[in-house]
Amino acid sequence: MISPAAVEKVRALPGVREVLPVELREGRLSGGTLSFSYLRMDTAAYARRLGSAPSVVGAPVAAVNRAATAAKGASVPVLVTGGLGKARSRPIVLEGGESPPVVVDHVGHIERFPGTDPLGELLVLPTSVLPEQKVAMRPNGLLVFGDALSAADLERAAGPGASASTREGDLASIVSTPLTRTIKLAFQLTAIVLALYSLLAVWVSVVAGAAERDRSISFLSTMGMSGAQARAITLGEISPLVVMAAVAGIALGTLFPALFGGGVDLSGYAGGLPVGYTVTWSTPLLLGAGVTLAALLGAVGHVALSGRRKAGVALRAGESA
């Protein structure tokens, strides 16, 4: 059991915003043999800290909070994993035996809870209701919310024998796996291939009109048009297409996550941890600017190469421009 003094030491660490004591112990159905782990915690405070980040437990925690607020009877609203469906309206016995059985009524289903995956069947109890059942809270774990937290500092503050892990550390271990590295490499290669495809599309559009453009430029060259003016004409023809395509691609690419990202739950790929994400403009802008610049330089290079041809090659006697 974690002492109140240890909780205060953890709360005093730099970067810590909130500490939620939790009780994670064993329980069983009264008069039965089905055993499970139960997690007793302040689900309302957890929901506040979870915020709008997509999570595998976001909706169920909100449901149990609503049920706990409206609870008036003897039963306690809980969240359960799949194998505990038979616990509905059945009394359960919490570890220790000194507390009377608690009648539970499950109001939500969860696949797992962050940090409890290896524990098998799980039942989540909100502390806002259990005090009415006169069941003493015996915290043996802490959920710590903050920035730049160190697992070593948390372990020292919690006392001898304590073990701690941080969200950043767990995510770093997930990112370092071969599967994650392969997925990142696939995205990078896809971005490169699409950039090359964009350049090829622009180049094809330039080459497709090359014959007509050469005749026009050759005809105008006989009237005194300089090479710089020829390049300006080509840029004026190509740049609207390239720039508009780049702007549209950047806008769609950055707005798509904002429009549809709320329905994408990435926590399943992060060990159940709630995962949010932010869209930065720097990478799309740099990629779009690079592709646009390369396409325009390619068009200018094509004009420069075409300008070396003699006017008679592109504009024969008797041909109209």
Coordinates of C-alpha atoms in Angstrom, one line a residue:
M1 CA 0.0 0.0 0.0
I2 CA 1.3 3.5 -0.9
S3 CA 1.3 5.9 2.0
P4 CA -0.1 9.4 1.8
A5 CA 3.5 10.7 2.4
A6 CA 4.7 8.9 -0.7
V7 CA 1.9 10.4 -2.7
E8 CA 2.8 13.9 -1.6
K9 CA 6.5 13.2 -2.5
V10 CA 5.4 12.2 -6.0
R11 CA 3.1 15.2 -6.3
A12 CA 6.0 17.5 -5.4
L13 CA 8.2 16.3 -8.3
P14 CA 9.0 18.8 -11.0
G15 CA 6.6 18.6 -14.0
V16 CA 3.9 16.7 -12.1
R17 CA 0.4 18.2 -12.6
E18 CA -1.8 15.6 -10.9
V19 CA -1.5 12.3 -9.1
L20 CA -4.4 9.8 -9.0
P21 CA -4.1 7.0 -6.4
V22 CA -5.5 3.7 -7.7
E23 CA -6.1 0.3 -6.1
L24 CA -5.4 -2.7 -8.3
R25 CA -6.1 -6.0 -6.5
E26 CA -7.8 -9.3 -6.9
G27 CA -11.5 -10.0 -6.5
R28 CA -14.0 -12.9 -7.1
L29 CA -17.7 -13.4 -7.5
S30 CA -19.4 -14.0 -4.1
G31 CA -20.1 -17.8 -3.8
G32 CA -18.3 -18.5 -7.0
T33 CA -14.8 -19.3 -8.3
L34 CA -14.5 -16.7 -11.1
S35 CA -11.6 -14.4 -10.1
F36 CA -10.5 -11.2 -11.7
S37 CA -8.5 -8.0 -11.1
Y38 CA -10.3 -4.9 -10.1
L39 CA -9.1 -1.3 -10.6
R40 CA -10.5 1.2 -8.3
M41 CA -9.9 4.8 -9.2
D42 CA -11.3 8.3 -9.6
T43 CA -12.7 7.8 -13.1
A44 CA -14.0 11.4 -13.3
A45 CA -10.5 12.8 -12.7
Y46 CA -9.1 10.3 -15.2
A47 CA -11.6 11.5 -17.8
R48 CA -10.7 15.1 -17.3
R49 CA -7.0 14.3 -17.8
L50 CA -7.7 12.1 -20.8
G51 CA -9.4 15.1 -22.5
S52 CA -10.3 14.8 -26.2
A53 CA -7.4 12.4 -27.1
P54 CA -8.8 9.3 -28.8
S55 CA -8.5 6.3 -26.4
V56 CA -9.8 2.7 -26.1
V57 CA -11.3 3.7 -22.8
G58 CA -12.6 7.2 -23.5
A59 CA -16.2 6.4 -24.2
P60 CA -16.6 3.6 -21.5
V61 CA -15.1 5.9 -18.9
A62 CA -17.5 8.6 -19.8
A63 CA -20.4 6.1 -19.6
V64 CA -19.4 4.9 -16.1
N65 CA -19.0 8.5 -14.9
R66 CA -22.6 9.3 -16.1
A67 CA -23.9 6.2 -14.3
A68 CA -22.0 7.0 -11.1
T69 CA -23.4 10.5 -11.1
A70 CA -26.9 9.1 -11.4
A71 CA -26.5 6.1 -9.1
K72 CA -29.0 5.9 -6.3
G73 CA -29.4 2.2 -5.6
A74 CA -27.2 -0.3 -3.8
S75 CA -25.4 -1.5 -7.0
V76 CA -22.2 0.1 -8.1
P77 CA -21.7 0.9 -11.9
V78 CA -18.5 -0.6 -13.2
L79 CA -16.7 -1.3 -16.5
V80 CA -15.8 -4.9 -17.3
T81 CA -13.9 -6.9 -19.8
G82 CA -15.6 -9.6 -21.9
G83 CA -15.4 -12.5 -19.5
L84 CA -17.1 -10.7 -16.7
G85 CA -20.5 -10.2 -18.3
K86 CA -21.9 -12.7 -15.8
A87 CA -21.0 -10.3 -13.0
R88 CA -24.1 -8.1 -13.7
S89 CA -26.1 -7.6 -10.5
R90 CA -24.0 -10.1 -8.7
P91 CA -22.1 -9.4 -5.5
I92 CA -18.3 -9.5 -5.7
V93 CA -15.8 -9.9 -2.9
L94 CA -12.8 -7.6 -2.9
E95 CA -9.4 -8.9 -1.7
G96 CA -8.9 -9.1 2.0
G97 CA -12.3 -10.3 3.1
E98 CA -12.8 -7.5 5.7
S99 CA -15.1 -5.6 3.4
P100 CA -18.7 -6.8 2.7
P101 CA -19.5 -8.0 -0.8
V102 CA -20.3 -5.2 -3.3
V103 CA -23.1 -5.6 -5.8
V104 CA -22.0 -4.3 -9.2
D105 CA -23.9 -3.5 -12.4
H106 CA -21.7 -3.2 -15.5
V107 CA -22.5 -0.2 -17.7
G108 CA -19.7 -0.4 -20.2
H109 CA -17.4 -2.9 -21.8
I110 CA -13.6 -2.4 -22.3
E111 CA -11.1 -4.5 -24.2
R112 CA -8.3 -3.4 -21.9
F113 CA -7.2 -0.6 -19.7
P114 CA -3.8 1.2 -20.2
G115 CA -1.2 -0.5 -18.0
T116 CA -3.3 -3.5 -17.1
D117 CA -3.2 -5.7 -20.3
P118 CA -1.4 -8.7 -18.7
L119 CA -3.9 -9.0 -15.9
G120 CA -6.6 -10.9 -17.7
E121 CA -10.2 -10.1 -16.7
L122 CA -10.6 -6.7 -15.3
L123 CA -13.3 -4.7 -13.5
V124 CA -13.1 -0.9 -13.1
L125 CA -14.7 0.6 -10.0
P126 CA -15.3 4.4 -9.6
T127 CA -14.3 5.8 -6.2
S128 CA -17.2 8.3 -6.4
V129 CA -19.7 5.5 -5.6
L130 CA -17.8 3.0 -3.5
P131 CA -17.4 5.3 -0.4
E132 CA -21.2 4.9 0.0
Q133 CA -20.6 1.2 0.3
K134 CA -18.1 1.9 3.1
V135 CA -15.2 0.1 1.4
A136 CA -11.8 1.6 2.4
M137 CA -9.5 2.7 -0.3
R138 CA -6.1 1.0 -0.1
P139 CA -4.0 2.5 -3.0
N140 CA -1.2 0.4 -4.3
G141 CA -0.5 2.3 -7.5
L142 CA -0.4 5.9 -8.8
L143 CA -1.4 7.4 -12.1
V144 CA 0.8 10.5 -12.6
F145 CA 0.1 13.2 -15.1
G146 CA 2.8 15.7 -16.1
D147 CA 5.5 16.7 -18.5
A148 CA 9.0 15.3 -18.9
L149 CA 8.6 12.8 -16.1
S150 CA 11.4 10.4 -15.2
A151 CA 10.7 6.8 -14.2
A152 CA 13.7 6.8 -11.9
D153 CA 12.5 10.0 -10.1
L154 CA 9.1 8.5 -9.6
E155 CA 10.5 5.3 -8.2
R156 CA 12.6 7.1 -5.7
A157 CA 9.7 9.3 -4.6
A158 CA 7.3 6.4 -4.2
G159 CA 9.7 4.5 -2.0
P160 CA 11.7 1.2 -1.9
G161 CA 10.4 -1.5 -4.1
A162 CA 8.4 0.8 -6.3
S163 CA 8.5 0.4 -10.1
A164 CA 7.4 3.1 -12.6
S165 CA 7.0 3.5 -16.3
T166 CA 6.3 6.6 -18.3
R167 CA 4.1 7.0 -21.4
E168 CA 7.0 8.5 -23.3
G169 CA 9.2 5.5 -22.4
D170 CA 6.6 3.0 -23.4
L171 CA 6.0 4.8 -26.7
A172 CA 9.7 4.9 -27.4
S173 CA 9.9 1.2 -26.9
I174 CA 7.0 0.7 -29.3
V175 CA 8.6 3.0 -31.9
S176 CA 11.8 1.0 -31.8
T177 CA 10.2 -2.3 -32.7
P178 CA 10.9 -3.7 -36.2
L179 CA 7.3 -3.4 -37.3
T180 CA 7.1 0.3 -36.4
R181 CA 10.3 1.0 -38.2
T182 CA 9.0 -0.9 -41.3
I183 CA 5.8 1.2 -41.3
K184 CA 7.7 4.5 -41.0
L185 CA 10.0 3.4 -43.9
A186 CA 6.9 2.5 -46.0
F187 CA 5.4 6.0 -45.4
Q188 CA 8.7 7.7 -46.3
L189 CA 9.1 5.6 -49.5
T190 CA 5.5 6.4 -50.4
A191 CA 6.1 10.1 -50.0
I192 CA 9.2 9.9 -52.2
V193 CA 7.4 7.9 -54.9
L194 CA 4.5 10.3 -55.0
A195 CA 6.9 13.3 -55.2
L196 CA 8.6 11.7 -58.2
Y197 CA 5.3 10.9 -59.7
S198 CA 4.3 14.6 -59.4
L199 CA 7.5 15.6 -61.1
L200 CA 6.9 13.1 -63.9
A201 CA 3.4 14.4 -64.4
V202 CA 4.6 18.0 -64.8
W203 CA 7.4 16.9 -67.1
V204 CA 5.0 15.0 -69.3
S205 CA 2.8 18.1 -69.5
V206 CA 5.8 20.2 -70.5
V207 CA 7.0 17.7 -73.1
A208 CA 3.5 17.2 -74.5
G209 CA 3.3 20.8 -75.6
A210 CA 7.0 21.0 -76.5
A211 CA 6.5 21.0 -80.3
E212 CA 4.0 23.8 -80.4
R213 CA 5.9 25.8 -77.8
D214 CA 9.2 25.4 -79.8
R215 CA 7.5 26.7 -82.9
S216 CA 6.1 29.7 -81.1
I217 CA 9.3 30.5 -79.3
S218 CA 11.4 30.1 -82.5
F219 CA 9.0 32.4 -84.4
L220 CA 9.2 35.0 -81.6
S221 CA 13.0 34.6 -81.5
T222 CA 13.2 35.8 -85.1
M223 CA 11.4 38.9 -84.0
G224 CA 13.9 39.6 -81.2
M225 CA 12.6 37.7 -78.2
S226 CA 15.4 36.9 -75.8
G227 CA 16.0 33.6 -74.0
A228 CA 15.0 35.1 -70.6
Q229 CA 11.6 36.2 -72.1
A230 CA 11.1 32.7 -73.5
R231 CA 11.7 31.2 -70.1
A232 CA 9.3 33.7 -68.6
I233 CA 6.6 32.7 -71.1
T234 CA 7.1 29.0 -70.2
L235 CA 7.0 29.6 -66.5
G236 CA 3.8 31.6 -67.0
E237 CA 2.3 28.7 -68.8
I238 CA 3.4 26.0 -66.3
S239 CA 3.5 27.6 -62.9
P240 CA -0.3 28.1 -62.4
L241 CA -0.8 24.3 -62.8
V242 CA 2.0 23.4 -60.6
V243 CA 1.3 25.9 -57.8
M244 CA -2.4 25.2 -57.7
A245 CA -1.8 21.5 -57.5
A246 CA 0.7 22.0 -54.7
V247 CA -1.5 24.3 -52.7
A248 CA -4.5 21.9 -53.1
G249 CA -2.4 18.9 -52.1
I250 CA -1.0 20.6 -49.0
A251 CA -4.4 21.9 -47.9
L252 CA -6.1 18.5 -48.3
G253 CA -3.2 16.7 -46.6
T254 CA -3.2 18.9 -43.5
L255 CA -7.0 19.4 -43.2
F256 CA -7.8 15.7 -43.6
P257 CA -6.5 14.7 -40.1
A258 CA -8.3 17.7 -38.6
L259 CA -11.6 16.7 -40.2
F260 CA -11.5 13.0 -39.7
G261 CA -8.8 12.4 -37.1
G262 CA -11.3 12.4 -34.2
G263 CA -12.7 9.1 -35.4
V264 CA -9.2 7.4 -35.6
D265 CA -8.2 5.6 -32.5
L266 CA -4.4 5.1 -32.5
S267 CA -4.2 3.7 -29.0
G268 CA -4.5 0.2 -30.3
Y269 CA -1.1 0.7 -31.9
A270 CA 0.4 2.1 -28.7
G271 CA -0.3 -0.6 -26.1
G272 CA -3.7 1.0 -25.1
L273 CA -2.1 4.3 -24.2
P274 CA -4.2 7.3 -25.2
V275 CA -2.5 8.9 -28.2
G276 CA -3.1 12.3 -29.6
Y277 CA -1.3 13.9 -32.5
T278 CA -0.7 17.3 -33.9
V279 CA -0.4 18.3 -37.6
T280 CA 2.6 20.5 -38.4
W281 CA 2.8 22.6 -41.5
S282 CA 6.5 22.5 -41.8
T283 CA 7.0 19.1 -43.5
P284 CA 4.1 19.5 -46.0
L285 CA 5.2 23.0 -46.9
L286 CA 8.8 22.0 -47.4
L287 CA 7.8 19.0 -49.5
G288 CA 5.3 21.0 -51.6
A289 CA 7.8 23.8 -52.1
G290 CA 10.5 21.3 -53.1
V291 CA 8.4 19.5 -55.7
T292 CA 7.1 22.9 -57.1
L293 CA 10.6 24.3 -57.4
A294 CA 11.9 21.1 -59.0
A295 CA 9.0 21.1 -61.5
L296 CA 9.6 24.7 -62.5
L297 CA 13.3 24.3 -62.8
G298 CA 12.7 21.3 -65.0
A299 CA 10.4 23.3 -67.2
V300 CA 13.0 26.1 -67.4
G301 CA 15.7 23.6 -68.3
H302 CA 13.6 22.2 -71.1
V303 CA 13.2 25.6 -72.5
A304 CA 16.9 26.3 -72.3
L305 CA 17.7 23.1 -74.1
S306 CA 15.1 23.8 -76.7
G307 CA 16.5 27.3 -77.2
R308 CA 19.7 25.9 -78.5
R309 CA 18.0 24.6 -81.6
K310 CA 18.2 26.8 -84.7
A311 CA 15.0 28.6 -85.6
G312 CA 14.9 26.7 -89.0
V313 CA 14.7 23.4 -87.2
A314 CA 11.5 24.3 -85.4
L315 CA 10.1 26.8 -87.9
R316 CA 10.5 25.8 -91.5
A317 CA 9.9 28.0 -94.4
G318 CA 6.2 28.3 -95.2
E319 CA 5.0 27.2 -91.7
S320 CA 2.8 29.5 -89.7
A321 CA 3.5 29.9 -86.1

